CSV table of C-alpha atoms in Angstrom, one decimal:
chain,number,residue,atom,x,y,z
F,250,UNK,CA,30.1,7.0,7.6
F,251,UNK,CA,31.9,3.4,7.8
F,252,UNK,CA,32.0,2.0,11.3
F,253,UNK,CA,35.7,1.1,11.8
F,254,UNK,CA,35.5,-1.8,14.1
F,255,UNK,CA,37.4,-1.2,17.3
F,256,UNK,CA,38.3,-4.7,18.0
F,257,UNK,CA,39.8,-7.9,16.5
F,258,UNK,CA,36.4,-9.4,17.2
F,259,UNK,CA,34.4,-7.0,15.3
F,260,UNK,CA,36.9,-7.9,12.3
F,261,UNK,CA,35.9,-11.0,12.0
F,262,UNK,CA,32.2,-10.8,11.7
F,263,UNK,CA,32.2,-7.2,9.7
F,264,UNK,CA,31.8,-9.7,6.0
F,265,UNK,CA,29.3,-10.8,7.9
F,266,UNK,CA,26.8,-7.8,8.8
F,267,UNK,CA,25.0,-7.0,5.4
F,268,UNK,CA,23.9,-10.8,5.1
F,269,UNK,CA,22.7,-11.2,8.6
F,270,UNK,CA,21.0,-7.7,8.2
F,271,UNK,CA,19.3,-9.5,5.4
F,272,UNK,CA,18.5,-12.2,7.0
F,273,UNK,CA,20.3,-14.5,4.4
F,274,UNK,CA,22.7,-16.0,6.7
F,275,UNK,CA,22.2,-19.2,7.9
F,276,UNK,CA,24.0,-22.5,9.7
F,277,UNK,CA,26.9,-21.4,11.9
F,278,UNK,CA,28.1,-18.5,10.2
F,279,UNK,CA,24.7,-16.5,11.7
F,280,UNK,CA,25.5,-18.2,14.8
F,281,UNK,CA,28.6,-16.5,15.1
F,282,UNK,CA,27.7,-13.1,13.8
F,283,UNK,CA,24.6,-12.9,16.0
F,284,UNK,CA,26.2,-13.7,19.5
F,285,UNK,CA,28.8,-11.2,18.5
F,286,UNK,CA,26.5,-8.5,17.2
F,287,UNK,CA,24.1,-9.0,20.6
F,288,UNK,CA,27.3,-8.3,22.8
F,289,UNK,CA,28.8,-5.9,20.4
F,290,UNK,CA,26.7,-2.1,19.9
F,291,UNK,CA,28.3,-0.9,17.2
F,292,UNK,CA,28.0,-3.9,14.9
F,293,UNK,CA,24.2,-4.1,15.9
F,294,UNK,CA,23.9,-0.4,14.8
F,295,UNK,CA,25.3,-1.4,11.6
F,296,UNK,CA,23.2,-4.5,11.1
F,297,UNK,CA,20.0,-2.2,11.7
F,298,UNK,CA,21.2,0.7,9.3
F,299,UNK,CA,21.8,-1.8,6.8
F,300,UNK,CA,18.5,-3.8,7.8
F,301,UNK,CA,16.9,-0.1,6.7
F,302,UNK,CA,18.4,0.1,3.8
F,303,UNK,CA,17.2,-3.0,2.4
F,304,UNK,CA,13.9,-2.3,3.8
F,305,UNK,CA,14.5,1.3,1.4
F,306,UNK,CA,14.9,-0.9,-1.5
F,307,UNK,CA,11.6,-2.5,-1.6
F,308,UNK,CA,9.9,0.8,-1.8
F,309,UNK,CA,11.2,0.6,-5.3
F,310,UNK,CA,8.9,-2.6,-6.4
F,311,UNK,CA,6.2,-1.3,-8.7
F,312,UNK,CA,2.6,-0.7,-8.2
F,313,UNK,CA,0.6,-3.2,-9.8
F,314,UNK,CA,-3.2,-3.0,-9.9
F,315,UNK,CA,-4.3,-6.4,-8.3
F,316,UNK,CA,-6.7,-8.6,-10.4
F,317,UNK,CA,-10.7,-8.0,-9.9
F,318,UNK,CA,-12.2,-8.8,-6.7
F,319,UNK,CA,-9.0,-8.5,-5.0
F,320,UNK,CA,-10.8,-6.0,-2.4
F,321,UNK,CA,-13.9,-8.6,-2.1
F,322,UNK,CA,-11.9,-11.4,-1.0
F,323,UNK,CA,-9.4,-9.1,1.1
F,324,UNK,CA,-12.1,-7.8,3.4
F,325,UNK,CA,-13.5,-11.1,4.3
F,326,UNK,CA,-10.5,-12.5,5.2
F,327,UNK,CA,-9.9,-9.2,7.4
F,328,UNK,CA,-13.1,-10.0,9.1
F,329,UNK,CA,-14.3,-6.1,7.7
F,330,UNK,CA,-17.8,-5.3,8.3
F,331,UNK,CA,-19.3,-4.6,5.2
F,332,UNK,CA,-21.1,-1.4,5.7
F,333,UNK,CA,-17.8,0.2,6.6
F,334,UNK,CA,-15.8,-0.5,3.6
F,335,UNK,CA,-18.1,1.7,1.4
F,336,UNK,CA,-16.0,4.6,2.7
F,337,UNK,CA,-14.0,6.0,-0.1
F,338,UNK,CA,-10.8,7.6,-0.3
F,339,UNK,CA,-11.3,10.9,-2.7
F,340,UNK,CA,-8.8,9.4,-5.2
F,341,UNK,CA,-10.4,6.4,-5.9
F,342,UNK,CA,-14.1,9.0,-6.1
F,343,UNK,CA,-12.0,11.0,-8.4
F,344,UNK,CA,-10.8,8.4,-11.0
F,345,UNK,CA,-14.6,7.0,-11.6
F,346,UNK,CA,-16.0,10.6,-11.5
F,347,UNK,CA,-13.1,11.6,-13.8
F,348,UNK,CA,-12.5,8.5,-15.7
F,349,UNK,CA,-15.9,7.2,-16.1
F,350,UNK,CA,-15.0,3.7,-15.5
F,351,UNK,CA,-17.1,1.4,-13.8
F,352,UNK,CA,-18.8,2.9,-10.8
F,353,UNK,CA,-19.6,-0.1,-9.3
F,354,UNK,CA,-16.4,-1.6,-10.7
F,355,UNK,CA,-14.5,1.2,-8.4
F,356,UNK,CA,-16.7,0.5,-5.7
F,357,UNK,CA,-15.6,-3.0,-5.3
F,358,UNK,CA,-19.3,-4.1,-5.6
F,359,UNK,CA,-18.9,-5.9,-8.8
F,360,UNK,CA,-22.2,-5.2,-10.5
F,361,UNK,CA,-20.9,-3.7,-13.7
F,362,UNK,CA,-22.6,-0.7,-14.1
F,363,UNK,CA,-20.6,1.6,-17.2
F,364,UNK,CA,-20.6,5.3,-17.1
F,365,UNK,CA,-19.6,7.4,-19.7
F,366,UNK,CA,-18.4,10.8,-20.1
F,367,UNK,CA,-20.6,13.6,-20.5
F,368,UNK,CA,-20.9,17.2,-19.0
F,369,UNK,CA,-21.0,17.7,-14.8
F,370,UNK,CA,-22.2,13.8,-14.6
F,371,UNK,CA,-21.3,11.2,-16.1
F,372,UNK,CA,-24.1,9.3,-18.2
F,373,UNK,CA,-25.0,5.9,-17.2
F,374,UNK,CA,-26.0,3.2,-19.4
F,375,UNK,CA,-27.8,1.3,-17.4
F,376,UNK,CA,-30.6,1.4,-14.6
F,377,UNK,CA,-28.0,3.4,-11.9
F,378,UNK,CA,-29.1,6.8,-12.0
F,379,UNK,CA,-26.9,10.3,-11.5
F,380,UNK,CA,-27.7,13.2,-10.5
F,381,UNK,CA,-25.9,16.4,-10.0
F,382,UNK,CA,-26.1,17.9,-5.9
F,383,UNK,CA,-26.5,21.9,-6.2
F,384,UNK,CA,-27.1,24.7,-4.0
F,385,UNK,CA,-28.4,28.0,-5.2
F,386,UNK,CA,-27.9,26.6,-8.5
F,387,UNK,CA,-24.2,25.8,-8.0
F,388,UNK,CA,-22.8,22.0,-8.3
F,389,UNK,CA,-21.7,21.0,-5.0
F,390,UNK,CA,-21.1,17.2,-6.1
F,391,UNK,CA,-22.5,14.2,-7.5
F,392,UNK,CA,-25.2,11.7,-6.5
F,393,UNK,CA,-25.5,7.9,-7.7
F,394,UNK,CA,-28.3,5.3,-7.1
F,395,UNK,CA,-27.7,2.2,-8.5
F,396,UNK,CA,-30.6,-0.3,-8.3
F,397,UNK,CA,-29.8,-3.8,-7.4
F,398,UNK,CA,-30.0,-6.5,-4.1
F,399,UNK,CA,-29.1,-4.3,-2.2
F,400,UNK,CA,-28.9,-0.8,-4.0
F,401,UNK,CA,-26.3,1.4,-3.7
F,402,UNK,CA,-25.9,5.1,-3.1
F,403,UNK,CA,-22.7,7.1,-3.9
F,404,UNK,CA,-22.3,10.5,-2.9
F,405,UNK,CA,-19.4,13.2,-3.9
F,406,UNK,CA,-19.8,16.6,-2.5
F,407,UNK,CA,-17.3,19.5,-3.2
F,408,UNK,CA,-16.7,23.0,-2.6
F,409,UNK,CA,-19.9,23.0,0.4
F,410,UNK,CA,-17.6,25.4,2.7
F,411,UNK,CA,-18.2,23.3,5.6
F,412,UNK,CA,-16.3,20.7,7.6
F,413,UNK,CA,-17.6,18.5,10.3
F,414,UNK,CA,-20.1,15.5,10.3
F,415,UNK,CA,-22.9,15.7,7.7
F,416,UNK,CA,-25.7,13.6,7.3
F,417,UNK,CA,-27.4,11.9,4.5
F,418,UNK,CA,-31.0,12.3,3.9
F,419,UNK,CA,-33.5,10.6,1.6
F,420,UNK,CA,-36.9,11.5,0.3
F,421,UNK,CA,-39.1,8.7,-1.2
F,422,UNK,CA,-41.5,9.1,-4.4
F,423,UNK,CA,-43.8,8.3,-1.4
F,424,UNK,CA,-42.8,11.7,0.5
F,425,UNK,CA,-41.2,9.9,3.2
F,426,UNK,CA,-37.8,11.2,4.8
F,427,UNK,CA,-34.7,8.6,5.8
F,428,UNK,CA,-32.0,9.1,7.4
F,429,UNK,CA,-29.7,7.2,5.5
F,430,UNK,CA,-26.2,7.4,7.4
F,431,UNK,CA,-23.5,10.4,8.0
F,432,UNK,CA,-19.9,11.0,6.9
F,433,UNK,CA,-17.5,13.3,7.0
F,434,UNK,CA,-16.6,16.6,5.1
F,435,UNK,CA,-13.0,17.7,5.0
F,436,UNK,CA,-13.0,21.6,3.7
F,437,UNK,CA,-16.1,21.1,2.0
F,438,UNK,CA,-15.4,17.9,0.3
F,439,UNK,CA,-16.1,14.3,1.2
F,440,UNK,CA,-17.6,11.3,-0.4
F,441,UNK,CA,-19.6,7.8,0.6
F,442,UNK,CA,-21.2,5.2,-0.4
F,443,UNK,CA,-23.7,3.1,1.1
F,444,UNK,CA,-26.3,0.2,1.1
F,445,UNK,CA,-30.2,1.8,0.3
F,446,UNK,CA,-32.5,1.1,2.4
F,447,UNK,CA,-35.4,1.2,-0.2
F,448,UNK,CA,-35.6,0.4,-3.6
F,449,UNK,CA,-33.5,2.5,-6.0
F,450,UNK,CA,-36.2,3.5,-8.2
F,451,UNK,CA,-38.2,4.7,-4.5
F,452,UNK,CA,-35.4,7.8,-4.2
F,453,UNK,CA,-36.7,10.7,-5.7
F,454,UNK,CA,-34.1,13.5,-3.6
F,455,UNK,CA,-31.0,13.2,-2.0
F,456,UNK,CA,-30.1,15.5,0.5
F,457,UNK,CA,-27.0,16.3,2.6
F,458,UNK,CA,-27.9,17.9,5.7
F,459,UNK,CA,-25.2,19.5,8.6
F,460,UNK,CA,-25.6,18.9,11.9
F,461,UNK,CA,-28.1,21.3,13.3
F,462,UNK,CA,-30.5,20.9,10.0
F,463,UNK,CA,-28.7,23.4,7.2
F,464,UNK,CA,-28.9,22.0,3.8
F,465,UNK,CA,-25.8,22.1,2.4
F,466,UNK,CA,-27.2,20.5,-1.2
F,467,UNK,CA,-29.8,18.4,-2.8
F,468,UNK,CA,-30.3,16.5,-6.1
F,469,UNK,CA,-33.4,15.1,-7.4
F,470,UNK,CA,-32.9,12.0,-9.0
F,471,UNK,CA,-35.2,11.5,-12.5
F,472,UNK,CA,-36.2,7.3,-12.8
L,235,UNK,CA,-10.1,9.4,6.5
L,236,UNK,CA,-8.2,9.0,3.4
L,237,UNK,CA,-5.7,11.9,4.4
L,238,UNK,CA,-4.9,10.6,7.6
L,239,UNK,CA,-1.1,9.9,8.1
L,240,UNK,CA,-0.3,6.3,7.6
L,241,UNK,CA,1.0,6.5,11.4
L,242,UNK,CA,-2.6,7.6,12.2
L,243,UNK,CA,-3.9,4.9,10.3
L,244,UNK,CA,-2.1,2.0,11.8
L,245,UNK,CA,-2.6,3.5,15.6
L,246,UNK,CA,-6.3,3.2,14.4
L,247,UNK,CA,-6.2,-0.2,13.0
L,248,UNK,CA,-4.5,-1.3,16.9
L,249,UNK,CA,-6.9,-0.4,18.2
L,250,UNK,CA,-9.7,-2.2,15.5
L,251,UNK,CA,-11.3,0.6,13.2
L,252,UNK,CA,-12.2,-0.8,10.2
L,253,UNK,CA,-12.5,2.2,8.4
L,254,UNK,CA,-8.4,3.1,8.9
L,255,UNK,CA,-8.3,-0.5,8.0
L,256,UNK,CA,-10.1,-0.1,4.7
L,257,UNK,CA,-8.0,3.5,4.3
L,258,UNK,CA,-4.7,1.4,4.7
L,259,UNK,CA,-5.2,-1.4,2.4
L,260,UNK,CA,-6.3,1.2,-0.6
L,261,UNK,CA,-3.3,3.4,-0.1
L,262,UNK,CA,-1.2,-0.1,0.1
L,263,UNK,CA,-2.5,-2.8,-2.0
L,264,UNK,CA,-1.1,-2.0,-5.4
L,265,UNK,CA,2.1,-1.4,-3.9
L,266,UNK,CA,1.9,-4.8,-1.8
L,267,UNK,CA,0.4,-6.8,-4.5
L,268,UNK,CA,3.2,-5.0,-7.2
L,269,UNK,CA,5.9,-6.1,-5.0
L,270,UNK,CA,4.8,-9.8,-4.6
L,271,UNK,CA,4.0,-9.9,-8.4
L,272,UNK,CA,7.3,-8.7,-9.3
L,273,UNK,CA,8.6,-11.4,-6.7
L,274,UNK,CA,7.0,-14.5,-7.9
L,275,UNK,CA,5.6,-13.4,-11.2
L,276,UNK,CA,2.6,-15.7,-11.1
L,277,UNK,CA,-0.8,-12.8,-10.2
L,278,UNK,CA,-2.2,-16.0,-7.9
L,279,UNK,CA,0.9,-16.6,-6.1
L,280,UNK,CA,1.3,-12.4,-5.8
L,281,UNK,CA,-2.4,-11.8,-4.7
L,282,UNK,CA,-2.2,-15.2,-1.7
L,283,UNK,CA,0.8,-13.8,-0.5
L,284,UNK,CA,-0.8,-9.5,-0.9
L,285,UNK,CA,-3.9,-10.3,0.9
L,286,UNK,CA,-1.8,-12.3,3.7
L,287,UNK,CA,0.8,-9.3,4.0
L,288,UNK,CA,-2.1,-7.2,4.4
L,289,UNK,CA,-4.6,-9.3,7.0
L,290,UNK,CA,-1.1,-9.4,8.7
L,291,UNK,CA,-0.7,-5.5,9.1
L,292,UNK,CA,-4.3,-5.8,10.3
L,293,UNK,CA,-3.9,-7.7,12.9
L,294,UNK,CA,-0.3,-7.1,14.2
L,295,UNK,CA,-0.6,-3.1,13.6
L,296,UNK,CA,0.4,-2.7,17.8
L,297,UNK,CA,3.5,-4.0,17.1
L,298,UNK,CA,4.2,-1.2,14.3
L,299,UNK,CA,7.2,1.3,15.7
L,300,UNK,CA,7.3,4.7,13.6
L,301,UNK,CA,10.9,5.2,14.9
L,302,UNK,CA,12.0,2.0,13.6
L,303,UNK,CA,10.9,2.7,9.6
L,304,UNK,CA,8.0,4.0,7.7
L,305,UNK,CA,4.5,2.1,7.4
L,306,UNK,CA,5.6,1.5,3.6
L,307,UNK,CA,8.9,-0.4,4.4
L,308,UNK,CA,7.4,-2.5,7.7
L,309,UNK,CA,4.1,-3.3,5.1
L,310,UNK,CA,6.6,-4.5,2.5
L,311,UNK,CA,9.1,-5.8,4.4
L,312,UNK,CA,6.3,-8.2,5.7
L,313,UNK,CA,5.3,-9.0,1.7
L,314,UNK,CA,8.5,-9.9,0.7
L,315,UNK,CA,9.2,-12.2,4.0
L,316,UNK,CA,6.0,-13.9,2.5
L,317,UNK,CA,7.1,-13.9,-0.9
L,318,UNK,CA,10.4,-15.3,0.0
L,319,UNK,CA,8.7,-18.4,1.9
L,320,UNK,CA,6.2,-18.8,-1.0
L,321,UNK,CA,9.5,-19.0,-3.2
L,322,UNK,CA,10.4,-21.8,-0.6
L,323,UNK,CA,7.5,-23.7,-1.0
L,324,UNK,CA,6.8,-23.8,-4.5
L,325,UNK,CA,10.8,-24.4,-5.0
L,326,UNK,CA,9.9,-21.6,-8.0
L,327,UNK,CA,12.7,-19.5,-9.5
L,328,UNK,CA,13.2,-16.2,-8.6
L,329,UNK,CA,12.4,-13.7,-11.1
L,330,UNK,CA,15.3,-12.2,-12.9
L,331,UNK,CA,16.3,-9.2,-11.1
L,332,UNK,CA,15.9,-6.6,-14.2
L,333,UNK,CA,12.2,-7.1,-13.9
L,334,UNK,CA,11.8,-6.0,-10.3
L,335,UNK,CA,14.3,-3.1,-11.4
L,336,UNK,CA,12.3,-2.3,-14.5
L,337,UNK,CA,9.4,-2.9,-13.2
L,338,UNK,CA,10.1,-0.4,-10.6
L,339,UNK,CA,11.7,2.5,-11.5
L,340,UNK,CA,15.2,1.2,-11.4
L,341,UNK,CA,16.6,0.2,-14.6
L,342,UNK,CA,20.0,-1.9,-15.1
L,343,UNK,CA,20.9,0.5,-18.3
L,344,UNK,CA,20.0,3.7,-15.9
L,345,UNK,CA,22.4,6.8,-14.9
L,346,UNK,CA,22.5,7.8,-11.6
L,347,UNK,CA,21.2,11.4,-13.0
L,348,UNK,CA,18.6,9.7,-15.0
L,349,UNK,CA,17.4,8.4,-11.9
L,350,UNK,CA,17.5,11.4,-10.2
L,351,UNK,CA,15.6,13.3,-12.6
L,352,UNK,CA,13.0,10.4,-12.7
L,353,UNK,CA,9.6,11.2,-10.8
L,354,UNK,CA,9.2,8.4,-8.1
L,355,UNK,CA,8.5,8.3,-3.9
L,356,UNK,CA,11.7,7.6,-3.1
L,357,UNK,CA,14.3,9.3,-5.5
L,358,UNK,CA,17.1,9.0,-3.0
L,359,UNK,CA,16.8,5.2,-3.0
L,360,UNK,CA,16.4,5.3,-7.2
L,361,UNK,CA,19.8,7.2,-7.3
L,362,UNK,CA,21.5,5.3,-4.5
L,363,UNK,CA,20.8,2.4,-6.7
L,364,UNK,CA,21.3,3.3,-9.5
L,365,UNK,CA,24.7,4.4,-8.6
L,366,UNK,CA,26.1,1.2,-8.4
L,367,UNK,CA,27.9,-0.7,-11.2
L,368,UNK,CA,25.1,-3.0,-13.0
L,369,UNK,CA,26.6,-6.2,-11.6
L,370,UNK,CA,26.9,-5.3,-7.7
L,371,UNK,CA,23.0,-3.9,-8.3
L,372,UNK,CA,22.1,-7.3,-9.4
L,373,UNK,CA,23.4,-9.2,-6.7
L,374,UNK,CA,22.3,-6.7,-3.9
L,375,UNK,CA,18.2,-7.3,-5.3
L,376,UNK,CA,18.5,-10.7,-5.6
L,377,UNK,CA,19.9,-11.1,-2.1
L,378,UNK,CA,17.6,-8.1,-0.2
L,379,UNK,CA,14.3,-8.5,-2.5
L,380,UNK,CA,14.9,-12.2,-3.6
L,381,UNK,CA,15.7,-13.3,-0.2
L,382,UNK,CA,19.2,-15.3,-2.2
L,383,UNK,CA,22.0,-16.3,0.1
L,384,UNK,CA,25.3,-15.3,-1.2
L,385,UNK,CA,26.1,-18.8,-2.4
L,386,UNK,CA,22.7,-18.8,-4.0
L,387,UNK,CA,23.7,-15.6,-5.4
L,388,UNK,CA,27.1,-16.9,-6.6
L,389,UNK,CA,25.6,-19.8,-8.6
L,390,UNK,CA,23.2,-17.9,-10.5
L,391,UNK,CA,25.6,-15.0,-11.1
L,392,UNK,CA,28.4,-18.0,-12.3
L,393,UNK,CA,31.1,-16.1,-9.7
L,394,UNK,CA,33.1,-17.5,-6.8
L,395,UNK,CA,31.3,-17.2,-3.4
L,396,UNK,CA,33.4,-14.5,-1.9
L,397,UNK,CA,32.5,-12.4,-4.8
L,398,UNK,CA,29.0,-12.4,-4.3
L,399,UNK,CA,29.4,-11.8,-1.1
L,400,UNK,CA,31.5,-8.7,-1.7
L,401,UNK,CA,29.1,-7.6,-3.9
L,402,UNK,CA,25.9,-7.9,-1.8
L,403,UNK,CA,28.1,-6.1,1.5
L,404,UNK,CA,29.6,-3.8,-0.7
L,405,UNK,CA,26.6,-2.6,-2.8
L,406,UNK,CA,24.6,-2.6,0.4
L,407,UNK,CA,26.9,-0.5,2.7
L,408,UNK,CA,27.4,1.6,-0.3
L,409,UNK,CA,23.6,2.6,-0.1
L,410,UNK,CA,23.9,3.0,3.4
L,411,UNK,CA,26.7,5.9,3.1
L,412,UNK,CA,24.7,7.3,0.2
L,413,UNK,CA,21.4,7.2,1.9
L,414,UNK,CA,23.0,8.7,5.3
L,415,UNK,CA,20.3,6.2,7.0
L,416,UNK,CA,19.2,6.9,10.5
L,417,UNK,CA,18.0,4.4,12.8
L,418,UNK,CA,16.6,4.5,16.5
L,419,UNK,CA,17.8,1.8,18.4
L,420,UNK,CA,15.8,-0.4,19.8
C-alpha cells in the first residue's frame, strides 16, 4: 500500500525516501529528508519498509565457497578456542562421509588426507584409519583417526535411538581407557571431532558411551 | 547445535559461546563471502571484507533485533556496508550488475514466472525482482547492493539524473508493494 503523504511537507521529501532508506543520499539533500523523516512517522515507516526491502535483496547474492583456509584464519581472528571449533554441523559430516572428499580438508585442519568411496566407510589412502561403529552388528556410524601433531578423531553416529549427552571413550593397544570428551546426540544422531590425546596408531577401540555407562556403539580400529 | 534457529544462535554468540559462534559462521560464510565476491569481484578483497562481516556479527550479536529483520539480512547487510567502503578505498569499479543478478538467481533475461518456478530461499524477492522492467532492476542493484548514488547511477547508466532516481524509488517501492513488507518500529 503507497503511503499518501498527508502534508505539503511530506511532498517534498517523498523523491527522497528510497535513497535515504539506502543510505545513498548525501550533502544537504539527506539533511533535509532526515529532519523531516525524524519529525514525520509515516515517512520514517516508509524509509524502514523500504530499508527492508533492500536488506531482502541481498539475500539474493550467491553462495560462493570461500578460498582454502578461510575457516583457519576466520577463527583466529574471532579469538575461537580451538578445541571448540571441531564441532560439526551434520551437513558438512554428510558431504565428506557422502562425498569422500578430503576429511581433513572438511575439517578445516588442512592435513590432506583423501578418502575414497567404498561400501559403509569410506577407504582412506593414507595413514587415517576408518572404522565402522556398530551395535548388535548394526552400523550406528563412522569412526576416523587420523595420525598427525596432534591426531584427530572424527566421530558420526546415526540411528543410536538415544538423545542427550554422550561420551566418547577410548581404549589403547595398551588396554587403557580415556575419556576423550562428550557431545551431543540429537534423535540418535550427532557427530565430533576432536584433538587425540595419544598417538593415532595407540587407538585400538572407540566407544560412545551414554550417561549412566550404556554402550550405545563401538568400532575397533585395524593399524 | 547445527539445527539451532539462527535467533538461538546469535542470543548464544551475546552472550560468548563459541560453539553457536562456529554454528553461525558455517551456515553464513558462503553466503557472506558470495556476496562480497559478487561485490568486488577480486576473492582477496571478498574474503578481508567476509571474515570482517563475520568477526563483526561476533562481537556485536547483542545488538541483533529479530523484530527488525532476519539474521541473514542484518549479516549481509553488514557485508555489503563493508564492501561498499572497500569499494571506496580501492576507488575500484563496481561490478556490472548482471553478475550479482546472475550470479544469484536473478537473471536480467528472466520472467517473473521463471523466477517463481526457480528453487531459491527467498522466491518472493526472486519474483519481486524479476518483475521489474530490465532497466529499473539495474539501477535498483547498483544503488541498494552497489551502494551508487543516483547521480553515480545516472552516469554509468548514460541517463539524466532524475531518471535514475525514478528508477531506483520506483523499482524499490515497487518491491515494497509486491513484497507486502512488515516492519516493527523501532
Amino acid at each position: 500500500m503507497t503511503i499518501n503523504p498527508p502534508d505539503p511537507h511530506c511532498q517534498g521529501v517523498q523523491d527522497e525516501l528510497a535513497e535515504l532508506a539506502l543510505g545513498t543520499l548525501s550533502g544537504l539533500e539527506r539533511s533535509v529528508a532526515l529532519t523531516h523523516v525524524e519529525g514525520c512517522p509515516n515517512c520514517r515507516a516508509e524509509v524502514n519498509r523500504l530499508s527492508a526491502v533492500a536488506d531482502a535483496i541481498l539475500t539474493l547474492a550467491p553462495e560462493v565457497e570461500p578460498q582454502a583456509g578461510f575457516e583457519t584464519r576466520l577463527f583466529e581472528r574471532m579469538g575461537v578456542s580451538r578445541r571448540r571449533r571441531w564441532r560439526l554441523p551434520r551437513r558438512q559430516v554428510q558431504r565428506v562421509a557422502l562425498a569422500g572428499g578430503a576429511l581433513l580438508g572438511a575439517l578445516g585442519l588442512g592435513l590432506g588426507l583423501a578418502l575414497t568411496s567404498g561400501g559403509g566407510v569410506p577407504a582412506i589412502d593414507t595413514a587415517a584409519i576408518a572404522a565402522n561403529l556398530t551395535a548388535d552388528h548394526t552400523s550406528r556410524g563412522e569412526v576416523y583417526v587420523a595420525p598427525g601433531q596432534p591426531g584427530w578423531l572424527f566421530m558420526s553416529v546415526d540411528h543410536a535411538q538415544v538423545t542427550g549427552l554422550v561420551t566418547c571413550r577410548l581404549t589403547t593397544v595398551r588396554g587403557d581407557t580415556i575419556s576423550v570428551g562428550t557431545f551431543w546426540l540429537a534423535s540418535g544422531s550427532g557427530t565430533w571431532a576432536y584433538e587425540l590425546p595419544v598417538p593415532a596408531d595407540q587407538v585400538k577401540r572407540a566407544w560412545v558411551v551414554t550417561g549412566d555407562g550404556q554402550v550405545l556403539a563401538s568400532a575397533t580400529l585395524a593399524h | 547445535m547445527s539445527e539451532l534457529s539462527d535467533e538461538a544462535l546469535l542470543a548464544g554468540m551475546a552472550v560468548g559461546d563459541e560453539t553457536a559462534a562456529v554454528t553461525f559462521v558455517r551456515r553464513y560464510q558462503r553466503r557472506v563471502y558470495g556476496l562480497a565476491v559478487s561485490m568486488l569481484g577480486d576473492a582477496q578483497a571478498a574474503e578481508d571484507v567476509a571474515q570482517e562481516a563475520l568477526v563483526r556479527a561476533w562481537r556485536h550479536a547483542q545488538v541483533f533485533d529479530a523484530r527488525r529483520g532476519s539474521a541473514a539480512t542484518w549479516v549481509l547487510a553488514i557485508t555489503r556496508n563493508l564492501a561498499i567502503d572497500a569499494m571506496r578505498v580501492r576507488r575500484s569499479t563496481p561490478m556490472d550488475p548482471a553478475r550479482f543478478l546472475s550470479l544469484g538467481s536473478v537473471s536480467l533475461d528472466e520472467s517473473p514466472e521463471e523466477a517463481a518456478e526457480a528453487h531459491d530461499a527467498t522466491p518472493g524477492v526472486r519474483a519481486a525482482l524479476a518483475s521489474l522492467p530490465p532497466e529499473q532492476r539495474r539501477a535498483l542493484v547498483l544503488a541498494v547492493v552497489y551502494g551508487l548514488t543516483a547521480a553515480d547511477v545516472s552516469e554509468r547508466e548514460s541517463i539524466p539524473l532524475g531518471t535514475a532516481k525514478t528508477r531506483i524509488r520506483a523499482g524499490l517501492q515497487k518491491l515494497r508493494r509486491t513484497m507486502d513488507v512488515k516492519v516493527i518500529q523501532p
